[in-house]
Short mmCIF file of C-alpha atoms in Angstrom, two decimals:
data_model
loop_
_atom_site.label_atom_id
_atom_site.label_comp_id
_atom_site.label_asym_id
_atom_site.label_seq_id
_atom_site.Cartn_x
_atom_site.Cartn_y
_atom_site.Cartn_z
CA UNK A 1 -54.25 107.33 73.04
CA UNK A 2 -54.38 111.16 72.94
CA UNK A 3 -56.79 113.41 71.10
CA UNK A 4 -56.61 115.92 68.66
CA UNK A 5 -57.96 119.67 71.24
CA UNK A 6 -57.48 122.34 68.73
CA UNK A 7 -56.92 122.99 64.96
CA UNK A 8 -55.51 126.28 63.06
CA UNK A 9 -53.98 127.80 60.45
CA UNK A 10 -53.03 131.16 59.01
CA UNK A 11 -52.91 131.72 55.37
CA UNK A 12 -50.06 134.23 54.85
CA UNK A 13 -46.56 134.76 56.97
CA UNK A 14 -47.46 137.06 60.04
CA UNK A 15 -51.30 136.91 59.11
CA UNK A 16 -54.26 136.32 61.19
CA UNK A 17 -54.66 133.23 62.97
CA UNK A 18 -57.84 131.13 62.33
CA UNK A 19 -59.35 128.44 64.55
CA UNK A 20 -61.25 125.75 63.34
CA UNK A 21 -63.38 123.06 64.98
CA UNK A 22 -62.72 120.69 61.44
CA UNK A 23 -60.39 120.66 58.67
CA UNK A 24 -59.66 119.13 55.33
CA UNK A 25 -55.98 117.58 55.39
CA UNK A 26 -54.47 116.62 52.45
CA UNK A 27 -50.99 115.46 50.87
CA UNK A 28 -50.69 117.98 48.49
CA UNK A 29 -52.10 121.03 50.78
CA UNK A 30 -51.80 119.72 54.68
CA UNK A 31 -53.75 121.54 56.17
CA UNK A 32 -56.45 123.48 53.85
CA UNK A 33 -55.81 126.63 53.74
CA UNK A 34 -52.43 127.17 55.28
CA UNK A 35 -49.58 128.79 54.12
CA UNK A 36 -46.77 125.57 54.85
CA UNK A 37 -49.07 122.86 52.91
CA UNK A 38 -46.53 123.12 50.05
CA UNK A 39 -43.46 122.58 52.45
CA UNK A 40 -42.21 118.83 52.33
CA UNK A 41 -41.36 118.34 55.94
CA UNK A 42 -43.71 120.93 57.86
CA UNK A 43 -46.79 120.90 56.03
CA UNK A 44 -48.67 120.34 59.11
CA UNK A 45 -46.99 121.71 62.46
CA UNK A 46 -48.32 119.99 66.30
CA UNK A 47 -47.65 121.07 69.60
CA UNK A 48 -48.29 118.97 72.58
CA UNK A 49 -51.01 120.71 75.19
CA UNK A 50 -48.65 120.27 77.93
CA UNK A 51 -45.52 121.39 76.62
CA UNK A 52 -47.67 124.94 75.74
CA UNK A 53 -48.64 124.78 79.15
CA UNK A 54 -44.95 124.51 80.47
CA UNK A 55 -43.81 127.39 78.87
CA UNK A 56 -46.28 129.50 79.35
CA UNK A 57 -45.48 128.92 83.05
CA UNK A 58 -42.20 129.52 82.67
CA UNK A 59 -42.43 132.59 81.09
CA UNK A 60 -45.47 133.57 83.69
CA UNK A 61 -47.74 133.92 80.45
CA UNK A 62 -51.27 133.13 79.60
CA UNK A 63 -51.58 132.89 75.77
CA UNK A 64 -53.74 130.45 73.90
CA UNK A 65 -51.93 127.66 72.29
CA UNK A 66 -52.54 129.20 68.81
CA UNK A 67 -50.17 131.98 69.86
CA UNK A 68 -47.53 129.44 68.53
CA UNK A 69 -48.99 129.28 65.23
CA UNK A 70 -49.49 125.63 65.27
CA UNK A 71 -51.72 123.73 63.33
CA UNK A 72 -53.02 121.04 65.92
CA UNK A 73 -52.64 121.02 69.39
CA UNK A 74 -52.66 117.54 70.84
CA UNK A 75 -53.91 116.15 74.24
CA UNK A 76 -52.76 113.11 76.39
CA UNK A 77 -50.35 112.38 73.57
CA UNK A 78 -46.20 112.51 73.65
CA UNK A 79 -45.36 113.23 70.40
CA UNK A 80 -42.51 111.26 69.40
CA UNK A 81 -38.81 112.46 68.88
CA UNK A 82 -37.21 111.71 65.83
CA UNK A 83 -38.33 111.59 62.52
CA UNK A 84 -40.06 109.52 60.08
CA UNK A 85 -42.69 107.96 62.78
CA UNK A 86 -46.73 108.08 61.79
CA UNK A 87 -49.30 108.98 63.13
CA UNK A 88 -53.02 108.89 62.71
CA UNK A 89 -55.41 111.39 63.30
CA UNK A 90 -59.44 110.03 63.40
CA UNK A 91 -60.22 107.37 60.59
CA UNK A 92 -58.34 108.83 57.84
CA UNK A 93 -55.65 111.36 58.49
CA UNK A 94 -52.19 109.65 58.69
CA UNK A 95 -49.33 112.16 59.19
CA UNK A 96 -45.21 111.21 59.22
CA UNK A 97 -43.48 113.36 61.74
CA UNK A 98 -40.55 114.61 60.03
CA UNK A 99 -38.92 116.94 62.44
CA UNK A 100 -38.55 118.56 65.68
CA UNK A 101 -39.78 122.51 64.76
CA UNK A 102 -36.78 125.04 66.59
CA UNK A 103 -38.95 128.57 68.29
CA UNK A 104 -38.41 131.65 66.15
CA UNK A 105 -37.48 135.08 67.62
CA UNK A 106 -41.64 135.66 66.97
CA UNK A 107 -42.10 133.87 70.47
CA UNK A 108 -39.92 136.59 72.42
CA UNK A 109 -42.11 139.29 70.74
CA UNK A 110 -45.35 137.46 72.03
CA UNK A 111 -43.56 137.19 75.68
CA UNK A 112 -40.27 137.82 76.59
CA UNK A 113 -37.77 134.20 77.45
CA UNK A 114 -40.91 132.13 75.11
CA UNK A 115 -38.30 131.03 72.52
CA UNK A 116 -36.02 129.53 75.32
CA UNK A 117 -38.93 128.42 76.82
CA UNK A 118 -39.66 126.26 73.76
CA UNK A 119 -36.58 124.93 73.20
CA UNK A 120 -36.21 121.96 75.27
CA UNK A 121 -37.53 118.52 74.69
CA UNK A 122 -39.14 119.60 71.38
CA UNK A 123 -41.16 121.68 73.27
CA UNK A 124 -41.99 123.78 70.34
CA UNK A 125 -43.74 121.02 68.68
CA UNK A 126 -42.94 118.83 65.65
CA UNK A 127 -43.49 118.86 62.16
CA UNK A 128 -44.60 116.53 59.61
CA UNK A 129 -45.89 115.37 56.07
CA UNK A 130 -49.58 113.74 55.33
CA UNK A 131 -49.44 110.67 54.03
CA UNK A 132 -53.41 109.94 54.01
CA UNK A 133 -55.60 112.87 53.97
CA UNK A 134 -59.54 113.78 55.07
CA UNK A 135 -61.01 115.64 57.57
CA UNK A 136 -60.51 115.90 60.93
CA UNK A 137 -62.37 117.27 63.81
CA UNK A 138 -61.33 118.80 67.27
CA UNK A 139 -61.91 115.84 69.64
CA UNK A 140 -60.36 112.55 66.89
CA UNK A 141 -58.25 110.06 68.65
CA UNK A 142 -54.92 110.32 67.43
CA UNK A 143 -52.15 107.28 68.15
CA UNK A 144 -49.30 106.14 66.45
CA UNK A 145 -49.71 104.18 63.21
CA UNK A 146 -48.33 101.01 63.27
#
């Protein structure tokens, strides 16, 4: 089982970048606060700690996960490939993975070769739809829902 080691959001397109040590998630919003709740198949974007990690070594970079404007970063935890699998996040939270998220041309103006670094293996996280909403913290278990 991984763990849930970082949460964010960023209320308008290009705006700042918030970190948060708890959130509320919910079906109609994702995550509180954030300006893809609405969406139907990204309300709530995740990135695995070790993929980051990868391309920022490929790209000889050191920026903090939230650089990918991500909602959660996940530990000890391979997201799964393909759609319509469930997770859940601490007691409540229950998220469907919807969809592999592609890098924008954003990452090449954070560091030069960062889109192509995130394109492999779903590298540049996955995105998904709550199902069950309520607040999670930095540190939850997170495991797929059976």
């Amino acid at each position: 089982m991984g763990r849930l080691a970082g949460i964010a959001r960023h209320a308008e397109r290009r705006g700042p970048i918030e970190t948060l040590e708890s959130v509320l998630v919910t079906p109609e919003a994702g995550v509180t606060g954030d300006r893809n709740g609405p969406k139907t198949k990204r309300q709530v974007s995740l990135i695995e700690a070790n993929d980051w990690a990868a391309a920022m070594a490929e790209v000889g970079a050191d920026l903090p996960w939230w650089m990918r404007r991500a909602n959660l970063l996940v530990e000890d935890f391979d997201l799964p490939h393909g759609g319509d699998v469930r997770i859940r996040i601490g007691a409540e939270v229950v998220i469907e993975l919807k969809t592999e998220i592609d890098p924008c041309e954003r990452m090449d103006e954070l560091v030069e070769g960062l889109r192509r670094a995130l394109e492999p293996d779903w590298r540049g996280g996955a995105g998904g739809k709550v199902i069950a909403g309520g607040v999670i913290t930095v540190g939850d278990e997170i495991r797929i829902e059976t």
